[in-house]
Structure formats: structure tokens, C-alpha cells
Amino acid sequence: SYNNGAYIHCKYNILGHIVKVQNILFKNCRFAKVDERGYTSKIGYHPNFCNDDGTKFDKNKIRWYDIFNKNANVFYKRMKKAGSIKNYKGQVYFCFLDNQYLYPLSPFDPSYMDADTESQMAIHRNNEVRNGFTSKTIIGVPEYPISEEERAKPDFVEPEPMGEEIESFMGSDGGKVLVVEVPVDDEGNIDSSKALDVKEIKTNINSKLYEGWQKEISNNIRKSASALPLVLIEYEDGNLGSTSGEAIIQATEFYNQMTKDDRAVISNCFKEIFSNSANPILKNNENWKIKELSLYKEKETEEVKKQVITANK
């Protein structure tokens, strides 16, 4: 749901049947180099492809797997090359819901800026509550005078500029108080009346500005989620409230239509993998169809739905 696809590791027995299936982290997988035909036969797995922990990337830690292939002869050739079934690492099946590029874009890629805006609005709202809706304050204190003798010393290091401190002070999630040094004259004298300078920066953020944005931003994000109708998000089980039962039924049918192709792709993934399962129940199963979204219990008939619609009218 986050990555518009999945990588599934399949473990085999000596007969070439799948004995274990496990979903592996999408961000940790990469295809091997693609040839001129656009084909590759390997998928690499590394626990830190994204360099999340800041450590140096070690390509020797990549574990390479064969891409899923149902052909029995291909399996036996691969196993023979590995030396034994014990040494054979298995195959990785990949299922993408978006095939425009080599790797699928996130379903929320078109609404990324709106999602980020919504996130920043939430941070601002949270910080305003935490800090009591206060403005920001700058406190000026006398700077430490540095003599020419000190500057001439071999171990003298020029003080760092306050760029980072000022940057961390800005924005809705920045600090509320910033302490800065105020200059002194050439003789090191300080005007005592100005030794401590306190200035308040009034916030110019108007929360009413966001009122018109919230609905538009949420709508754009929902469009990225298969155009999920708002009525289905606000729906409460057993309590239709003022919402028309007919509107919910229509919204449900619309959403099922929008997700029809995705369900078909995922169903086919299950069918391909488990048709070669060592488990006879999975192997012989013919129906991998994913059920449509339904806000009604299965035992309810169309007549019951009509009664719900009538009651809400």
C-alpha cells in the first residue's frame, strides 16, 4: 500500500514446490543490471540500501536471489548451480501495481506536496498547543570580546556563525527562544542599559488561512488512494447518522470499481505463487478472488439494503 508493489521471497523443497512464502521489505530490494532487452534475472536484497543509519554502504552484503520462475526445468538448473537445495536461496516474486517505470512510484507521488503540507500543518498545530500559542523571543547578551593576542594564538578557532541556531529557530517547529550575542565597542565597553536586549517577534500565522486548504488538500490525497470517497472515511459502523444509506452504497460501488484492476493483479499474484505450493489445499485452490469492500454483513440481502435507504430518507 505504501510502495504500489511487493517483493515476496519463496523457499523451495527438493521437489521444486514452495514450502514458505514471506513478504520482504520493499525498500531493501533492487533489480540487477537490466540488459538491452530490458530483462534481468536477479533481485538484490540489502538491509540498508537507503543508508538510513548513515553507515558506509557495503555491496558485499547484498544477497542475490533469482527472480520467480514457475518452470520446473529452470528451478532444477538453478538448484544444481547452487549445489544443493540447502544452499539454494529460493526465488523472489515481484508484484507491481504501476509498471510505468522500472520501479513503481508511490500511489501518493502525485499528492506528495499536499501530504507534506498537511504534515507541516499538523506540526504547527501541535507546537502551538505545546507552547501555549506564544510568540518567539530573541534575547541579546554581550558578546565575549576576543583580543588580538587571543586571535594570534596557534590554537585559536574562530567562533562558528549562528546560521544553524537561527535556522532551527525558524518555522512552526522551531524553538521559541533564541539567545544571541550583541556587539561591544573596540575598547570592549558595553552600554549597561543595552547589556540585555529582549525582543519579541509576534507570530503572523493566521490559522484561518488553513480553513480553506484542509478540504482541498484532503481531497487531493484521497484521489491518490483510488479516489476513496469521503463518505466511506466518515462512515461509522452501525450508525449512519445523517448520511444517506443510498449514498454509502453508491460510494462503495464506485470505490470497488476504482480498485477492480488492483484486486485482479494481486489475486493473480496469489494464484501464480500458490499454484506450486507444497500445501495441497493451497495448490488445489481455484478461487483467489479478493472480496469487494462491503459495509453490510454478508447475510443482508438487497431488500434489507433498501430498507436501510428508506429509513434514512
mmCIF file of C-alpha atoms in Angstrom:
data_model
loop_
_atom_site.group_PDB
_atom_site.id
_atom_site.type_symbol
_atom_site.label_atom_id
_atom_site.label_comp_id
_atom_site.label_asym_id
_atom_site.label_seq_id
_atom_site.Cartn_x
_atom_site.Cartn_y
_atom_site.Cartn_z
ATOM 1 C CA SER A 1 0.000 0.000 0.000
ATOM 2 C CA TYR A 2 2.951 2.359 0.591
ATOM 3 C CA ASN A 3 5.027 1.336 -2.422
ATOM 4 C CA ASN A 4 2.481 0.258 -5.041
ATOM 5 C CA GLY A 5 4.030 -3.189 -5.102
ATOM 6 C CA ALA A 6 5.637 -6.038 -3.161
ATOM 7 C CA TYR A 7 8.593 -8.414 -3.167
ATOM 8 C CA ILE A 8 7.809 -11.944 -1.963
ATOM 9 C CA HIS A 9 10.508 -14.466 -1.091
ATOM 10 C CA CYS A 10 9.650 -18.093 -1.928
ATOM 11 C CA LYS A 11 11.501 -21.018 -0.314
ATOM 12 C CA TYR A 12 11.514 -24.417 -2.096
ATOM 13 C CA ASN A 13 11.869 -28.111 -1.270
ATOM 14 C CA ILE A 14 13.813 -30.677 -3.305
ATOM 15 C CA LEU A 15 10.732 -31.363 -5.486
ATOM 16 C CA GLY A 16 10.536 -27.739 -6.580
ATOM 17 C CA HIS A 17 7.451 -26.966 -4.504
ATOM 18 C CA ILE A 18 7.137 -23.779 -2.469
ATOM 19 C CA VAL A 19 7.228 -24.500 1.270
ATOM 20 C CA LYS A 20 7.471 -20.966 2.662
ATOM 21 C CA VAL A 21 6.357 -17.548 1.471
ATOM 22 C CA GLN A 22 7.473 -14.323 3.131
ATOM 23 C CA ASN A 23 6.970 -10.669 2.268
ATOM 24 C CA ILE A 24 10.277 -8.749 2.369
ATOM 25 C CA LEU A 25 10.812 -5.005 2.788
ATOM 26 C CA PHE A 26 10.212 -3.222 -0.494
ATOM 27 C CA LYS A 27 12.839 -0.513 0.081
ATOM 28 C CA ASN A 28 15.554 -3.134 0.627
ATOM 29 C CA CYS A 29 15.238 -4.683 -2.846
ATOM 30 C CA ARG A 30 16.850 -3.736 -6.161
ATOM 31 C CA PHE A 31 16.956 -5.333 -9.606
ATOM 32 C CA ALA A 32 20.291 -6.420 -11.061
ATOM 33 C CA LYS A 33 21.533 -4.526 -14.105
ATOM 34 C CA VAL A 34 18.991 -4.605 -16.924
ATOM 35 C CA ASP A 35 20.209 -5.812 -20.332
ATOM 36 C CA GLU A 36 19.452 -4.245 -23.728
ATOM 37 C CA ARG A 37 16.154 -6.158 -23.865
ATOM 38 C CA GLY A 38 15.037 -4.672 -20.552
ATOM 39 C CA TYR A 39 15.424 -8.048 -18.797
ATOM 40 C CA THR A 40 17.120 -9.001 -15.543
ATOM 41 C CA SER A 41 17.185 -12.359 -13.743
ATOM 42 C CA LYS A 42 18.279 -11.277 -10.263
ATOM 43 C CA ILE A 43 16.925 -9.258 -7.354
ATOM 44 C CA GLY A 44 19.330 -7.988 -4.696
ATOM 45 C CA TYR A 45 18.391 -7.592 -1.026
ATOM 46 C CA HIS A 46 20.393 -5.345 1.299
ATOM 47 C CA PRO A 47 19.292 -4.352 4.825
ATOM 48 C CA ASN A 48 20.363 -0.753 4.256
ATOM 49 C CA PHE A 49 20.048 0.179 0.571
ATOM 50 C CA CYS A 50 18.624 3.560 1.633
ATOM 51 C CA ASN A 51 21.527 4.254 4.030
ATOM 52 C CA ASP A 52 19.078 5.030 6.834
ATOM 53 C CA ASP A 53 21.613 4.599 9.640
ATOM 54 C CA GLY A 54 24.373 6.620 7.970
ATOM 55 C CA THR A 55 26.852 3.731 7.816
ATOM 56 C CA LYS A 56 29.045 3.148 4.773
ATOM 57 C CA PHE A 57 27.297 1.046 2.155
ATOM 58 C CA ASP A 58 28.856 -2.389 1.716
ATOM 59 C CA LYS A 59 27.874 -4.007 -1.596
ATOM 60 C CA ASN A 60 29.287 -7.330 -0.373
ATOM 61 C CA LYS A 61 26.297 -7.609 1.988
ATOM 62 C CA ILE A 62 23.831 -7.757 -0.896
ATOM 63 C CA ARG A 63 22.050 -11.130 -1.081
ATOM 64 C CA TRP A 64 21.135 -12.013 -4.671
ATOM 65 C CA TYR A 65 18.010 -14.040 -5.446
ATOM 66 C CA ASP A 66 16.662 -15.491 -8.687
ATOM 67 C CA ILE A 67 13.521 -13.851 -9.998
ATOM 68 C CA PHE A 68 10.448 -16.082 -9.691
ATOM 69 C CA ASN A 69 10.000 -18.598 -12.492
ATOM 70 C CA LYS A 70 7.352 -21.370 -12.461
ATOM 71 C CA ASN A 71 9.217 -23.532 -14.977
ATOM 72 C CA ALA A 72 10.383 -26.734 -13.236
ATOM 73 C CA ASN A 73 13.418 -27.130 -15.504
ATOM 74 C CA VAL A 74 14.573 -23.602 -14.650
ATOM 75 C CA PHE A 75 14.266 -24.395 -10.934
ATOM 76 C CA TYR A 76 16.350 -27.564 -11.191
ATOM 77 C CA LYS A 77 19.057 -25.785 -13.188
ATOM 78 C CA ARG A 78 19.232 -23.055 -10.573
ATOM 79 C CA MET A 79 19.309 -25.529 -7.695
ATOM 80 C CA LYS A 80 22.041 -27.568 -9.431
ATOM 81 C CA LYS A 81 24.093 -24.404 -9.857
ATOM 82 C CA ALA A 82 23.720 -23.673 -6.122
ATOM 83 C CA GLY A 83 24.996 -27.177 -5.309
ATOM 84 C CA SER A 84 22.030 -28.407 -3.249
ATOM 85 C CA ILE A 85 18.548 -27.455 -2.097
ATOM 86 C CA LYS A 86 20.085 -26.431 1.231
ATOM 87 C CA ASN A 87 22.331 -23.909 -0.491
ATOM 88 C CA TYR A 88 19.609 -22.659 -2.818
ATOM 89 C CA LYS A 89 18.311 -19.304 -1.542
ATOM 90 C CA GLY A 90 14.961 -19.520 -3.305
ATOM 91 C CA GLN A 91 13.263 -17.086 -5.655
ATOM 92 C CA VAL A 92 11.710 -13.653 -5.267
ATOM 93 C CA TYR A 93 8.346 -12.843 -6.815
ATOM 94 C CA PHE A 94 7.639 -9.162 -7.503
ATOM 95 C CA CYS A 95 4.187 -7.691 -7.968
ATOM 96 C CA PHE A 96 3.803 -4.056 -9.094
ATOM 97 C CA LEU A 97 0.548 -2.123 -9.442
ATOM 98 C CA ASP A 98 2.261 0.525 -11.586
ATOM 99 C CA ASN A 99 4.529 -0.530 -14.462
ATOM 100 C CA GLN A 100 5.286 2.867 -15.997
ATOM 101 C CA TYR A 101 8.888 2.779 -14.724
ATOM 102 C CA LEU A 102 11.342 0.085 -13.644
ATOM 103 C CA TYR A 103 10.252 0.671 -10.036
ATOM 104 C CA PRO A 104 6.683 1.743 -9.265
ATOM 105 C CA LEU A 105 6.042 5.210 -7.907
ATOM 106 C CA SER A 106 4.255 5.530 -4.601
ATOM 107 C CA PRO A 107 0.480 5.861 -5.074
ATOM 108 C CA PHE A 108 0.793 9.192 -3.250
ATOM 109 C CA ASP A 109 3.505 10.562 -5.539
ATOM 110 C CA PRO A 110 1.041 12.914 -7.339
ATOM 111 C CA SER A 111 -0.101 14.382 -3.998
ATOM 112 C CA TYR A 112 3.288 14.416 -2.261
ATOM 113 C CA MET A 113 3.330 18.208 -1.756
ATOM 114 C CA ASP A 114 -0.207 18.168 -0.360
ATOM 115 C CA ALA A 115 0.711 15.348 2.031
ATOM 116 C CA ASP A 116 3.771 17.309 3.161
ATOM 117 C CA THR A 117 1.665 20.453 3.612
ATOM 118 C CA GLU A 118 -0.845 18.538 5.715
ATOM 119 C CA SER A 119 2.022 17.147 7.808
ATOM 120 C CA GLN A 120 3.507 20.625 8.398
ATOM 121 C CA MET A 121 0.091 21.978 9.365
ATOM 122 C CA ALA A 122 -0.241 19.210 11.941
ATOM 123 C CA ILE A 123 3.250 20.017 13.310
ATOM 124 C CA HIS A 124 2.350 23.698 13.571
ATOM 125 C CA ARG A 125 -0.911 22.932 15.352
ATOM 126 C CA ASN A 126 0.835 20.580 17.778
ATOM 127 C CA ASN A 127 3.621 23.057 18.570
ATOM 128 C CA GLU A 128 1.187 25.885 19.112
ATOM 129 C CA VAL A 129 -0.652 23.776 21.684
ATOM 130 C CA ARG A 130 2.581 22.626 23.343
ATOM 131 C CA ASN A 131 3.949 26.180 23.588
ATOM 132 C CA GLY A 132 0.736 27.861 24.612
ATOM 133 C CA PHE A 133 0.313 29.839 21.391
ATOM 134 C CA THR A 134 3.295 32.042 22.349
ATOM 135 C CA SER A 135 5.258 34.360 20.086
ATOM 136 C CA LYS A 136 9.015 33.957 19.652
ATOM 137 C CA THR A 137 11.579 35.800 21.765
ATOM 138 C CA ILE A 138 15.138 36.917 20.977
ATOM 139 C CA ILE A 139 17.427 37.721 23.933
ATOM 140 C CA GLY A 140 20.617 39.680 23.233
ATOM 141 C CA VAL A 141 23.556 39.277 25.633
ATOM 142 C CA PRO A 142 27.032 40.890 25.482
ATOM 143 C CA GLU A 143 29.412 39.003 23.241
ATOM 144 C CA TYR A 144 32.673 37.763 24.655
ATOM 145 C CA PRO A 145 35.395 40.195 23.482
ATOM 146 C CA ILE A 146 38.260 38.495 21.655
ATOM 147 C CA SER A 147 41.577 40.329 21.879
ATOM 148 C CA GLU A 148 44.212 40.396 19.146
ATOM 149 C CA GLU A 149 46.509 38.369 21.428
ATOM 150 C CA GLU A 150 43.943 35.582 21.631
ATOM 151 C CA ARG A 151 43.447 35.586 17.890
ATOM 152 C CA ALA A 152 47.215 35.298 17.372
ATOM 153 C CA LYS A 153 47.436 32.082 19.411
ATOM 154 C CA PRO A 154 48.108 28.910 17.316
ATOM 155 C CA ASP A 155 45.147 27.042 18.814
ATOM 156 C CA PHE A 156 42.670 29.885 18.258
ATOM 157 C CA VAL A 157 39.495 28.865 16.478
ATOM 158 C CA GLU A 158 37.135 31.497 15.105
ATOM 159 C CA PRO A 159 33.611 31.127 16.628
ATOM 160 C CA GLU A 160 31.096 29.476 14.331
ATOM 161 C CA PRO A 161 28.426 31.748 12.823
ATOM 162 C CA MET A 162 24.930 31.444 14.220
ATOM 163 C CA GLY A 163 23.418 30.164 10.991
ATOM 164 C CA GLU A 164 22.352 26.798 12.416
ATOM 165 C CA GLU A 165 20.891 28.337 15.571
ATOM 166 C CA ILE A 166 18.876 30.842 13.557
ATOM 167 C CA GLU A 167 17.702 28.171 11.122
ATOM 168 C CA SER A 168 16.481 25.960 13.981
ATOM 169 C CA PHE A 169 14.623 28.991 15.373
ATOM 170 C CA MET A 170 12.566 29.465 12.225
ATOM 171 C CA GLY A 171 9.364 27.693 11.282
ATOM 172 C CA SER A 172 6.437 26.329 13.267
ATOM 173 C CA ASP A 173 8.543 23.514 14.718
ATOM 174 C CA GLY A 174 11.483 25.780 15.648
ATOM 175 C CA GLY A 175 12.431 26.899 19.144
ATOM 176 C CA LYS A 176 10.589 29.715 20.904
ATOM 177 C CA VAL A 177 13.650 31.465 22.441
ATOM 178 C CA LEU A 178 16.894 32.447 20.692
ATOM 179 C CA VAL A 179 19.885 33.840 22.618
ATOM 180 C CA VAL A 180 22.367 35.941 20.573
ATOM 181 C CA GLU A 181 25.463 37.937 21.452
ATOM 182 C CA VAL A 182 25.290 41.723 20.953
ATOM 183 C CA PRO A 183 28.450 43.564 19.800
ATOM 184 C CA VAL A 184 30.707 45.655 22.050
ATOM 185 C CA ASP A 185 32.846 48.628 21.034
ATOM 186 C CA ASP A 186 36.534 48.478 20.128
ATOM 187 C CA GLU A 187 37.529 49.049 23.743
ATOM 188 C CA GLY A 188 35.320 46.261 24.988
ATOM 189 C CA ASN A 189 32.929 48.628 26.695
ATOM 190 C CA ILE A 190 29.263 47.720 26.988
ATOM 191 C CA ASP A 191 26.399 50.080 27.431
ATOM 192 C CA SER A 192 24.838 48.717 30.634
ATOM 193 C CA SER A 193 21.435 49.849 29.522
ATOM 194 C CA LYS A 194 21.731 47.603 26.484
ATOM 195 C CA ALA A 195 23.567 44.691 28.051
ATOM 196 C CA LEU A 196 20.422 42.618 27.897
ATOM 197 C CA ASP A 197 18.145 43.199 24.939
ATOM 198 C CA VAL A 198 14.851 41.327 24.755
ATOM 199 C CA LYS A 199 12.758 41.462 21.617
ATOM 200 C CA GLU A 200 9.518 39.675 20.865
ATOM 201 C CA ILE A 201 8.574 38.521 17.389
ATOM 202 C CA LYS A 202 4.845 38.380 17.036
ATOM 203 C CA THR A 203 3.553 35.389 15.114
ATOM 204 C CA ASN A 204 1.925 36.286 11.812
ATOM 205 C CA ILE A 205 0.451 32.854 11.207
ATOM 206 C CA ASN A 206 -3.303 33.044 10.828
ATOM 207 C CA SER A 207 -4.945 29.687 11.477
ATOM 208 C CA LYS A 208 -7.988 30.819 9.479
ATOM 209 C CA LEU A 209 -5.783 30.708 6.397
ATOM 210 C CA TYR A 210 -5.739 26.919 6.673
ATOM 211 C CA GLU A 211 -9.504 26.518 6.841
ATOM 212 C CA GLY A 212 -9.934 26.668 3.083
ATOM 213 C CA TRP A 213 -6.915 24.452 2.472
ATOM 214 C CA GLN A 214 -7.856 21.491 4.626
ATOM 215 C CA LYS A 215 -10.710 20.260 2.481
ATOM 216 C CA GLU A 216 -8.837 20.730 -0.817
ATOM 217 C CA ILE A 217 -5.660 19.045 0.481
ATOM 218 C CA SER A 218 -7.551 16.075 1.936
ATOM 219 C CA ASN A 219 -9.457 15.683 -1.309
ATOM 220 C CA ASN A 220 -6.235 15.578 -3.354
ATOM 221 C CA ILE A 221 -4.743 12.945 -1.055
ATOM 222 C CA ARG A 222 -7.883 10.788 -1.237
ATOM 223 C CA LYS A 223 -7.706 10.913 -5.044
ATOM 224 C CA SER A 224 -4.310 9.219 -4.775
ATOM 225 C CA ALA A 225 -5.905 6.465 -2.687
ATOM 226 C CA SER A 226 -8.015 5.150 -5.569
ATOM 227 C CA ALA A 227 -10.309 8.187 -5.246
ATOM 228 C CA LEU A 228 -11.566 6.943 -1.870
ATOM 229 C CA PRO A 229 -14.945 8.664 -1.274
ATOM 230 C CA LEU A 230 -15.116 10.870 1.817
ATOM 231 C CA VAL A 231 -18.365 9.264 2.956
ATOM 232 C CA LEU A 232 -16.558 5.931 3.438
ATOM 233 C CA ILE A 233 -13.957 7.548 5.713
ATOM 234 C CA GLU A 234 -16.594 9.235 7.863
ATOM 235 C CA TYR A 235 -18.781 6.122 7.964
ATOM 236 C CA GLU A 236 -19.322 4.614 11.432
ATOM 237 C CA ASP A 237 -20.396 1.000 11.694
ATOM 238 C CA GLY A 238 -23.982 0.710 12.939
ATOM 239 C CA ASN A 239 -24.515 4.466 12.891
ATOM 240 C CA LEU A 240 -25.269 6.011 9.519
ATOM 241 C CA GLY A 241 -26.328 9.249 11.174
ATOM 242 C CA SER A 242 -27.406 11.843 8.660
ATOM 243 C CA THR A 243 -25.616 10.060 5.832
ATOM 244 C CA SER A 244 -27.885 8.521 3.239
ATOM 245 C CA GLY A 245 -27.656 4.744 3.036
ATOM 246 C CA GLU A 246 -28.007 5.046 -0.729
ATOM 247 C CA ALA A 247 -25.011 7.401 -0.863
ATOM 248 C CA ILE A 248 -22.888 4.875 1.030
ATOM 249 C CA ILE A 249 -23.917 2.059 -1.313
ATOM 250 C CA GLN A 250 -23.075 4.173 -4.369
ATOM 251 C CA ALA A 251 -19.739 5.244 -2.835
ATOM 252 C CA THR A 252 -18.884 1.625 -2.055
ATOM 253 C CA GLU A 253 -19.683 0.503 -5.593
ATOM 254 C CA PHE A 254 -17.625 3.387 -7.001
ATOM 255 C CA TYR A 255 -14.605 2.510 -4.825
ATOM 256 C CA ASN A 256 -14.867 -1.181 -5.761
ATOM 257 C CA GLN A 257 -14.824 -0.199 -9.419
ATOM 258 C CA MET A 258 -11.766 2.022 -8.892
ATOM 259 C CA THR A 259 -9.856 -0.807 -7.162
ATOM 260 C CA LYS A 260 -11.002 -3.555 -9.538
ATOM 261 C CA ASP A 261 -7.760 -3.734 -11.533
ATOM 262 C CA ASP A 262 -5.563 -3.721 -8.410
ATOM 263 C CA ARG A 263 -7.532 -6.591 -6.888
ATOM 264 C CA ALA A 264 -7.175 -8.560 -10.129
ATOM 265 C CA VAL A 265 -3.376 -8.090 -10.178
ATOM 266 C CA ILE A 266 -2.978 -9.119 -6.529
ATOM 267 C CA SER A 267 -5.292 -12.112 -6.973
ATOM 268 C CA ASN A 268 -3.188 -13.270 -9.898
ATOM 269 C CA CYS A 269 -0.045 -12.952 -7.746
ATOM 270 C CA PHE A 270 -1.501 -15.339 -5.161
ATOM 271 C CA LYS A 271 -2.611 -17.731 -7.893
ATOM 272 C CA GLU A 272 0.834 -17.843 -9.528
ATOM 273 C CA ILE A 273 2.711 -18.391 -6.267
ATOM 274 C CA PHE A 274 0.455 -20.898 -4.558
ATOM 275 C CA SER A 275 -0.290 -22.980 -7.652
ATOM 276 C CA ASN A 276 3.129 -24.501 -6.950
ATOM 277 C CA SER A 277 2.699 -24.747 -3.192
ATOM 278 C CA ALA A 278 3.692 -27.869 -1.259
ATOM 279 C CA ASN A 279 0.441 -27.412 0.670
ATOM 280 C CA PRO A 280 -2.265 -29.368 -1.238
ATOM 281 C CA ILE A 281 -5.068 -27.075 -0.033
ATOM 282 C CA LEU A 282 -3.323 -24.005 -1.401
ATOM 283 C CA LYS A 283 -2.164 -25.785 -4.545
ATOM 284 C CA ASN A 284 -5.654 -27.002 -5.461
ATOM 285 C CA ASN A 285 -7.464 -23.778 -4.628
ATOM 286 C CA GLU A 286 -9.012 -22.277 -7.757
ATOM 287 C CA ASN A 287 -10.536 -19.088 -6.409
ATOM 288 C CA TRP A 288 -8.091 -16.375 -5.298
ATOM 289 C CA LYS A 289 -10.536 -13.550 -5.992
ATOM 290 C CA ILE A 290 -10.373 -10.760 -3.409
ATOM 291 C CA LYS A 291 -13.736 -9.811 -1.965
ATOM 292 C CA GLU A 292 -15.082 -6.372 -2.725
ATOM 293 C CA LEU A 293 -15.470 -3.779 0.024
ATOM 294 C CA SER A 294 -18.798 -4.161 1.791
ATOM 295 C CA LEU A 295 -20.141 -2.143 4.717
ATOM 296 C CA TYR A 296 -23.011 -4.567 5.175
ATOM 297 C CA LYS A 297 -22.960 -8.037 6.634
ATOM 298 C CA GLU A 298 -22.991 -10.775 4.019
ATOM 299 C CA LYS A 299 -26.317 -12.173 5.231
ATOM 300 C CA GLU A 300 -28.069 -8.884 4.465
ATOM 301 C CA THR A 301 -29.996 -9.056 1.204
ATOM 302 C CA GLU A 302 -30.731 -6.320 -1.308
ATOM 303 C CA GLU A 303 -34.138 -5.976 0.330
ATOM 304 C CA VAL A 304 -32.502 -5.151 3.665
ATOM 305 C CA LYS A 305 -30.339 -2.533 1.964
ATOM 306 C CA LYS A 306 -33.476 -0.950 0.503
ATOM 307 C CA GLN A 307 -34.996 -0.837 3.975
ATOM 308 C CA VAL A 308 -31.901 0.987 5.273
ATOM 309 C CA ILE A 309 -32.160 3.519 2.453
ATOM 310 C CA THR A 310 -35.866 4.064 3.131
ATOM 311 C CA ALA A 311 -35.263 4.514 6.867
ATOM 312 C CA ASN A 312 -32.594 7.143 6.266
ATOM 313 C CA LYS A 313 -34.811 9.029 3.843
#
